[in-house]
PDB file of C-alpha atoms in Angstrom:
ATOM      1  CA  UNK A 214       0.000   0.000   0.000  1.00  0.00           C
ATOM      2  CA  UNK A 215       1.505   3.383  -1.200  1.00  0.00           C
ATOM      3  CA  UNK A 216       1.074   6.501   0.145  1.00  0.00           C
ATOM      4  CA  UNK A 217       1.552   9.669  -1.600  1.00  0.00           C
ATOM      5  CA  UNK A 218       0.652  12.618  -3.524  1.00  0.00           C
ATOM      6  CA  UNK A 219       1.171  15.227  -6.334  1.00  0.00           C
ATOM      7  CA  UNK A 220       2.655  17.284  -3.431  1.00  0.00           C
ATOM      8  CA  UNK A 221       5.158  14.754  -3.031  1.00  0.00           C
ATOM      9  CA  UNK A 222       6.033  13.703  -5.950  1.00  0.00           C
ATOM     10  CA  UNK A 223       4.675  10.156  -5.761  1.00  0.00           C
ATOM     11  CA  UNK A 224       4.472   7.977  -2.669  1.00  0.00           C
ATOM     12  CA  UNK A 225       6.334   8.263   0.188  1.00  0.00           C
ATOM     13  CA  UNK A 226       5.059   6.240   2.512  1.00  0.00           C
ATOM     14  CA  UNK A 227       5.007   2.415   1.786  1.00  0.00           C
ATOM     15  CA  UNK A 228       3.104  -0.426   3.657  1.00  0.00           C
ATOM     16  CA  UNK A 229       2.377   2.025   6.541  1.00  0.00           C
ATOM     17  CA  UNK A 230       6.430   2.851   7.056  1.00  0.00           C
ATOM     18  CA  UNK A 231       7.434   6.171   5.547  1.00  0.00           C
ATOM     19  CA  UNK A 232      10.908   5.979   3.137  1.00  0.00           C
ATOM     20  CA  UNK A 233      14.113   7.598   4.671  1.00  0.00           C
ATOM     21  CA  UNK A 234      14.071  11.201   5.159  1.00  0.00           C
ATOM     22  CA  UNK A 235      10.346  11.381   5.557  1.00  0.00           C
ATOM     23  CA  UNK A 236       8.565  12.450   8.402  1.00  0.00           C
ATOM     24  CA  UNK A 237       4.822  12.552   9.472  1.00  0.00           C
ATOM     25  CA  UNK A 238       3.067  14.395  12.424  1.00  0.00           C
ATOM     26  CA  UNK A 239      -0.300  13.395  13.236  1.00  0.00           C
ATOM     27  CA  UNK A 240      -1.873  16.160  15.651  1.00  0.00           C
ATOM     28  CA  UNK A 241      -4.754  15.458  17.845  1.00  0.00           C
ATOM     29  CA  UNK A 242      -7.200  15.751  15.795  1.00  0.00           C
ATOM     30  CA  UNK A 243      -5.219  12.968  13.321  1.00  0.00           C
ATOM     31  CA  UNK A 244      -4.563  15.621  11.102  1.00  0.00           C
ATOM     32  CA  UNK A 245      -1.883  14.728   8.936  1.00  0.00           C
ATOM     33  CA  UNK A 246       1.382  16.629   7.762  1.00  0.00           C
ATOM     34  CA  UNK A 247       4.369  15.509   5.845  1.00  0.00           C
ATOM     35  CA  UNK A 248       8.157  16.910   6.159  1.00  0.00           C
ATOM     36  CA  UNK A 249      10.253  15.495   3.891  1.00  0.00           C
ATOM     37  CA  UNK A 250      13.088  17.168   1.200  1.00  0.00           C
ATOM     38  CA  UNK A 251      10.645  15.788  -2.191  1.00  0.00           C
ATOM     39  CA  UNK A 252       7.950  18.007  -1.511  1.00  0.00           C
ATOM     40  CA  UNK A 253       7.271  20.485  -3.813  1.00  0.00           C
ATOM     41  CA  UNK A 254       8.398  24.150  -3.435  1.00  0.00           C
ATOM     42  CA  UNK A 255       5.681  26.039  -4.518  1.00  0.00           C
ATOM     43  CA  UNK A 256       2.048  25.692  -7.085  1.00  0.00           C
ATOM     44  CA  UNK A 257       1.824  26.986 -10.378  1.00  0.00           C
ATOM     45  CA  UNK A 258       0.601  30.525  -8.676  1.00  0.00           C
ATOM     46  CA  UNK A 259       3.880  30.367  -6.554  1.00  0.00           C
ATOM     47  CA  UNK A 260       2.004  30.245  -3.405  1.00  0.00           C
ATOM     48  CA  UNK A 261       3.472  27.530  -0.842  1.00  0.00           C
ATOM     49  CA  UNK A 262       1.483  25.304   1.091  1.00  0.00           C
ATOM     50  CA  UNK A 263       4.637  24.494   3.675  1.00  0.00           C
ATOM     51  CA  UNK A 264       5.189  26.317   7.142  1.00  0.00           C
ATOM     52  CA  UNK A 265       7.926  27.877   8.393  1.00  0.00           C
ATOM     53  CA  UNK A 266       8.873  24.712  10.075  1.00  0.00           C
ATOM     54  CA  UNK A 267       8.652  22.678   6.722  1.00  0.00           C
ATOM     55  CA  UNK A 268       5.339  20.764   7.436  1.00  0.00           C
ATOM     56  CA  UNK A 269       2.819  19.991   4.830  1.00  0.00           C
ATOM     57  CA  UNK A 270      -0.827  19.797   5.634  1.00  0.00           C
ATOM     58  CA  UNK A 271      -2.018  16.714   3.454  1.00  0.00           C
ATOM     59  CA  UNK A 272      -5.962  17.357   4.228  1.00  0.00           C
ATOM     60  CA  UNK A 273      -6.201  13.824   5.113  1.00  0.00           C
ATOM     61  CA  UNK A 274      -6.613  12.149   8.591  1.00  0.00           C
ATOM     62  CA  UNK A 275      -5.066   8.917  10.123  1.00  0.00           C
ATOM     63  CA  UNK A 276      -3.386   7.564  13.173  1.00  0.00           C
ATOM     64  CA  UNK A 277      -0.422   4.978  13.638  1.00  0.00           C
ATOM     65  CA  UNK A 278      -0.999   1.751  14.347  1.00  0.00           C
ATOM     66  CA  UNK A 279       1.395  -1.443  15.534  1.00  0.00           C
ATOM     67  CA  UNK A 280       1.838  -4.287  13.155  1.00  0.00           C
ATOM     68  CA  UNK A 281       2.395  -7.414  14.755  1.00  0.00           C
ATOM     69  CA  UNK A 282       6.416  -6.576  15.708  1.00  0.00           C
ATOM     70  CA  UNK A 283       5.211  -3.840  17.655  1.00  0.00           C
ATOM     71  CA  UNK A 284       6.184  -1.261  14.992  1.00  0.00           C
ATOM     72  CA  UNK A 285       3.720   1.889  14.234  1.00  0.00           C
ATOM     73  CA  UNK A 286       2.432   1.788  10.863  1.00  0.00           C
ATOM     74  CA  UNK A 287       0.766   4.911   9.088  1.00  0.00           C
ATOM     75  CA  UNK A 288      -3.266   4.582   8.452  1.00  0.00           C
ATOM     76  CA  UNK A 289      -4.768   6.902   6.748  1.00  0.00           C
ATOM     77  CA  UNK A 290      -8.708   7.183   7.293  1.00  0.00           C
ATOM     78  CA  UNK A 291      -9.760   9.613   4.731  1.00  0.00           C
ATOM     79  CA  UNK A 292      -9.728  13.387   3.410  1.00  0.00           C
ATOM     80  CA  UNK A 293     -10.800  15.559   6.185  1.00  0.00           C
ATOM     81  CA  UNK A 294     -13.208  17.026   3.666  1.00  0.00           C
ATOM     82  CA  UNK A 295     -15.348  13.221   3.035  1.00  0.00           C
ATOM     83  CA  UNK A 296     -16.083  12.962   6.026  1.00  0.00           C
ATOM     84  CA  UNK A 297     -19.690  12.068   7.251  1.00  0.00           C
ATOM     85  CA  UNK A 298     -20.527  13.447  10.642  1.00  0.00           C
ATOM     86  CA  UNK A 299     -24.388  12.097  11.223  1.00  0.00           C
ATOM     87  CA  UNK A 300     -26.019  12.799  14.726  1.00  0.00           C
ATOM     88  CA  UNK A 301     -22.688  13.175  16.337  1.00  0.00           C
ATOM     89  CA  UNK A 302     -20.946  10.177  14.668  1.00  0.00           C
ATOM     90  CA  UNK A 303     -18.032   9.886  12.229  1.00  0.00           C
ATOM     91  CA  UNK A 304     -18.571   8.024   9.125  1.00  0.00           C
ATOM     92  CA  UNK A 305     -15.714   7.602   6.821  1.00  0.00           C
ATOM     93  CA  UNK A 306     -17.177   7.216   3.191  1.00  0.00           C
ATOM     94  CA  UNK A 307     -14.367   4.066   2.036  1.00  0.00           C
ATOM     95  CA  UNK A 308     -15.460   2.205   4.454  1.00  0.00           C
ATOM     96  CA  UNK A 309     -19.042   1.992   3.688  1.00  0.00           C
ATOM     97  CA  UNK A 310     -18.456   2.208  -0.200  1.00  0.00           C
ATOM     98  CA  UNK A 311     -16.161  -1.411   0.496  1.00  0.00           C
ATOM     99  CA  UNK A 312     -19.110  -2.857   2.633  1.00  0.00           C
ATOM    100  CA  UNK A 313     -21.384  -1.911  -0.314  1.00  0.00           C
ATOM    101  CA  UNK A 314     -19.424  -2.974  -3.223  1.00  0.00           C
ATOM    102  CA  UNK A 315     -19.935  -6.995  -2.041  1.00  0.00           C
ATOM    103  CA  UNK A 316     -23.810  -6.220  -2.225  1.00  0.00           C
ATOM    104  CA  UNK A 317     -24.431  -8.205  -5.909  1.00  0.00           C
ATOM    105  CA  UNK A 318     -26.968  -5.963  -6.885  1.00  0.00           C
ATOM    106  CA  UNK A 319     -24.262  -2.880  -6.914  1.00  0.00           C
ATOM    107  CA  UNK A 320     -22.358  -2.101  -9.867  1.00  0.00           C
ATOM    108  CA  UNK A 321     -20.329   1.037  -8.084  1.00  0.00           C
ATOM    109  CA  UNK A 322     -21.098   3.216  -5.244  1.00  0.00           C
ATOM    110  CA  UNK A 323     -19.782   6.210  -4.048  1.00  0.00           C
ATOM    111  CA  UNK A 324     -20.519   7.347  -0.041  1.00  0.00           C
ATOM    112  CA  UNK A 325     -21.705  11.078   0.556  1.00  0.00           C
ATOM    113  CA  UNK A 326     -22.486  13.299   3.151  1.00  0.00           C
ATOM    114  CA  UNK A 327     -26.196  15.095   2.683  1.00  0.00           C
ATOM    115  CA  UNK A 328     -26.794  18.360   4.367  1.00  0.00           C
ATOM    116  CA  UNK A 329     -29.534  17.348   6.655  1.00  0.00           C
ATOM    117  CA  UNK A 330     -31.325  19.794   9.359  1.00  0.00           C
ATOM    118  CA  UNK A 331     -31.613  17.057  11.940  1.00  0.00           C
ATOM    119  CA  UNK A 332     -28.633  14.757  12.033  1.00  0.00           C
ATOM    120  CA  UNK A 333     -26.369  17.076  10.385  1.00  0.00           C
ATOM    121  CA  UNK A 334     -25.432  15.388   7.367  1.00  0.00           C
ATOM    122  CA  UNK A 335     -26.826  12.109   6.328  1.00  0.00           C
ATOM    123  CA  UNK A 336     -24.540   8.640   4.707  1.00  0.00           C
ATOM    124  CA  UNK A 337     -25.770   8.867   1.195  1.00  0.00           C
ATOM    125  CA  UNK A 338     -25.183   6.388  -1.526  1.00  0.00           C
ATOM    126  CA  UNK A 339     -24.831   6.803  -5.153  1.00  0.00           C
ATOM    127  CA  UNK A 340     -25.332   3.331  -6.601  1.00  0.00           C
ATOM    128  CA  UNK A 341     -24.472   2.221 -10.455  1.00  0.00           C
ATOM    129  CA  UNK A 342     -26.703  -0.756 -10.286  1.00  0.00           C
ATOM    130  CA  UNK A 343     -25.484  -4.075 -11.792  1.00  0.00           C
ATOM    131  CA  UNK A 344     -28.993  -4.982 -13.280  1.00  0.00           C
ATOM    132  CA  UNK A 345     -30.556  -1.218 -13.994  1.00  0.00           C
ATOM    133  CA  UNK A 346     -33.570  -3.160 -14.369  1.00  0.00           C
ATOM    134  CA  UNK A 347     -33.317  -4.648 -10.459  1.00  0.00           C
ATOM    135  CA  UNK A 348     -31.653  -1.781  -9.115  1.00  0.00           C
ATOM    136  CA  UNK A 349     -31.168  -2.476  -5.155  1.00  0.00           C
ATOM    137  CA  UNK A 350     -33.550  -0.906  -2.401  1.00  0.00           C
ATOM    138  CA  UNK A 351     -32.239   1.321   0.116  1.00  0.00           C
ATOM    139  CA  UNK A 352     -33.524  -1.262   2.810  1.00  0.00           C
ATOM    140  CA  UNK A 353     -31.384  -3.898   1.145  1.00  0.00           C
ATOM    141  CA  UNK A 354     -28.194  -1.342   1.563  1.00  0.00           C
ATOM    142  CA  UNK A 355     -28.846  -0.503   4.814  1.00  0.00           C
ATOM    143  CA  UNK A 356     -29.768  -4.315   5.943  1.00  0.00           C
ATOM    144  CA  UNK A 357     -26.505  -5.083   4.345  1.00  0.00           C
ATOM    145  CA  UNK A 358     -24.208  -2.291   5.851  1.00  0.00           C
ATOM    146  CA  UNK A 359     -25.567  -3.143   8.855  1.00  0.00           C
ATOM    147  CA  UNK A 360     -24.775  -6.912   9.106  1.00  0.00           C
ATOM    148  CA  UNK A 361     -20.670  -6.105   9.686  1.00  0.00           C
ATOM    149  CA  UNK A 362     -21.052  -2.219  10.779  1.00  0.00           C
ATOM    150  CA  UNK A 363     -22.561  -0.004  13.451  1.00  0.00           C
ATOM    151  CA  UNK A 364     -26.047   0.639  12.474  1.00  0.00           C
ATOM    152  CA  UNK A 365     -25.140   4.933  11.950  1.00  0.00           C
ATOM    153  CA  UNK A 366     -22.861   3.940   8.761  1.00  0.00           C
ATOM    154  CA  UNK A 367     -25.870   2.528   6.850  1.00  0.00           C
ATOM    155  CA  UNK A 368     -27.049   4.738   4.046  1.00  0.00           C
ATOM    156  CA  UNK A 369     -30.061   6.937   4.779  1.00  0.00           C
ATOM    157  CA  UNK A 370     -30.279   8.214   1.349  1.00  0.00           C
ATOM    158  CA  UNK A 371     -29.915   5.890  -2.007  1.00  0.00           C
ATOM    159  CA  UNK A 372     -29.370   7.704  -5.403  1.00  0.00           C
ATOM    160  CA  UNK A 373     -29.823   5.701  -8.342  1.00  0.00           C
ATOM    161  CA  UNK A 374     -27.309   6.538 -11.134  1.00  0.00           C
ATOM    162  CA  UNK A 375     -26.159   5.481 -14.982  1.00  0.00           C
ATOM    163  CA  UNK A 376     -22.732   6.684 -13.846  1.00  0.00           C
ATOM    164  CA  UNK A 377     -20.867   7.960 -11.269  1.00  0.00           C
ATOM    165  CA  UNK A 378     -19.468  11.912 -11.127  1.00  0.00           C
ATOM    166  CA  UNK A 379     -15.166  11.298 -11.477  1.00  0.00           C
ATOM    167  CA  UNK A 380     -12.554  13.917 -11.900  1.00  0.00           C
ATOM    168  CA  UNK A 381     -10.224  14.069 -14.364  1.00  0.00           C
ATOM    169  CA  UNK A 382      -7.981  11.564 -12.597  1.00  0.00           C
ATOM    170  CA  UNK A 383     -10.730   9.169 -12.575  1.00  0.00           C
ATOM    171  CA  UNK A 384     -11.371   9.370  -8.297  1.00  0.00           C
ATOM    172  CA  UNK A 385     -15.036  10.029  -7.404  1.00  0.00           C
ATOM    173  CA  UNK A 386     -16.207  13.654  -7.373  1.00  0.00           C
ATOM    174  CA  UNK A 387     -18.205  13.428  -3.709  1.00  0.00           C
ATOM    175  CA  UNK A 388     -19.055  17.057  -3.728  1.00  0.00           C
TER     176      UNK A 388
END
């Protein structure tokens, strides 16, 4: 598993252990910053992302955790930006997109936060069915999700869709 990105020039951290010369902070709030001498200097705009202290703020979140030697490995949980907080509860969008992608009625999925006035946001699910003509229910999703996950990851909102919304690089387009 590689981790990396434009910023850095390509990965630079590798099965949870970052390569020589790298380092990462992970503040209390599992924000996560990289120090290391391949990241870039500057955008296009010539505007630097990098404190005075050399730290770069990914935008992502994590924590360290110990492999089976007792050594801390790097996990990354998701952008700060994807995540789903729904009555007071964190819900990272991979993880409920994996759960979903064994259903056999789902083609693709993509996980969302919904504004919502009462819970805050709610888990919505944009589903490419296999069968458009059998398209899953949003009972069957949450029935699903719910067998191997807490109950507030389940989807509260299914969106049927021909396709899902990408960027250019081909990653899903949440927002």
């Amino acid at each position: 598993a590689t981790y990396g990105m434009t910023e850095t020039g390509s990965g630079v951290v590798y099965n949870g252990r970052p390569l020589p010369g790298v380092e990462i902070r992970i503040d209390e709030s599992g924000d996560i910053a990289i120090r290391a001498p391949m990241l870039l200097r500057a955008y296009r705009d010539g505007s630097t992302p990098i404190d005075a202290d050399g730290w770069f703020p990914t935008g992502d979140v994590g924590h360290w955790e110990l492999d089976d030697e007792g050594t801390p490995r790097l996990h990354v949980d998701g952008r700060r930006g994807d995540l789903i907080i729904t009555g007071g509860e964190n819900v990272w969008p991979d993880a409920v997109e994996a759960i979903l992608t064994t259903h056999p009625a789902v083609g693709e999925v993509m996980v969302r936060g919904a504004d919502d006035a009462e819970w805050g946001q709610l888990v919505e699910a944009i589903v490419v069915p296999t069968d458009p003509g059998a398209p899953p229910s949003l009972d069957m999703l949450r029935a699903h999700v719910k067998a191997t996950h807490a109950a507030f990851m389940a989807p509260q909102r299914l969106t049927l869709a021909s396709s899902l919304p990408r960027t250019a690089l081909g990653k899903p387009r949440r927002h």
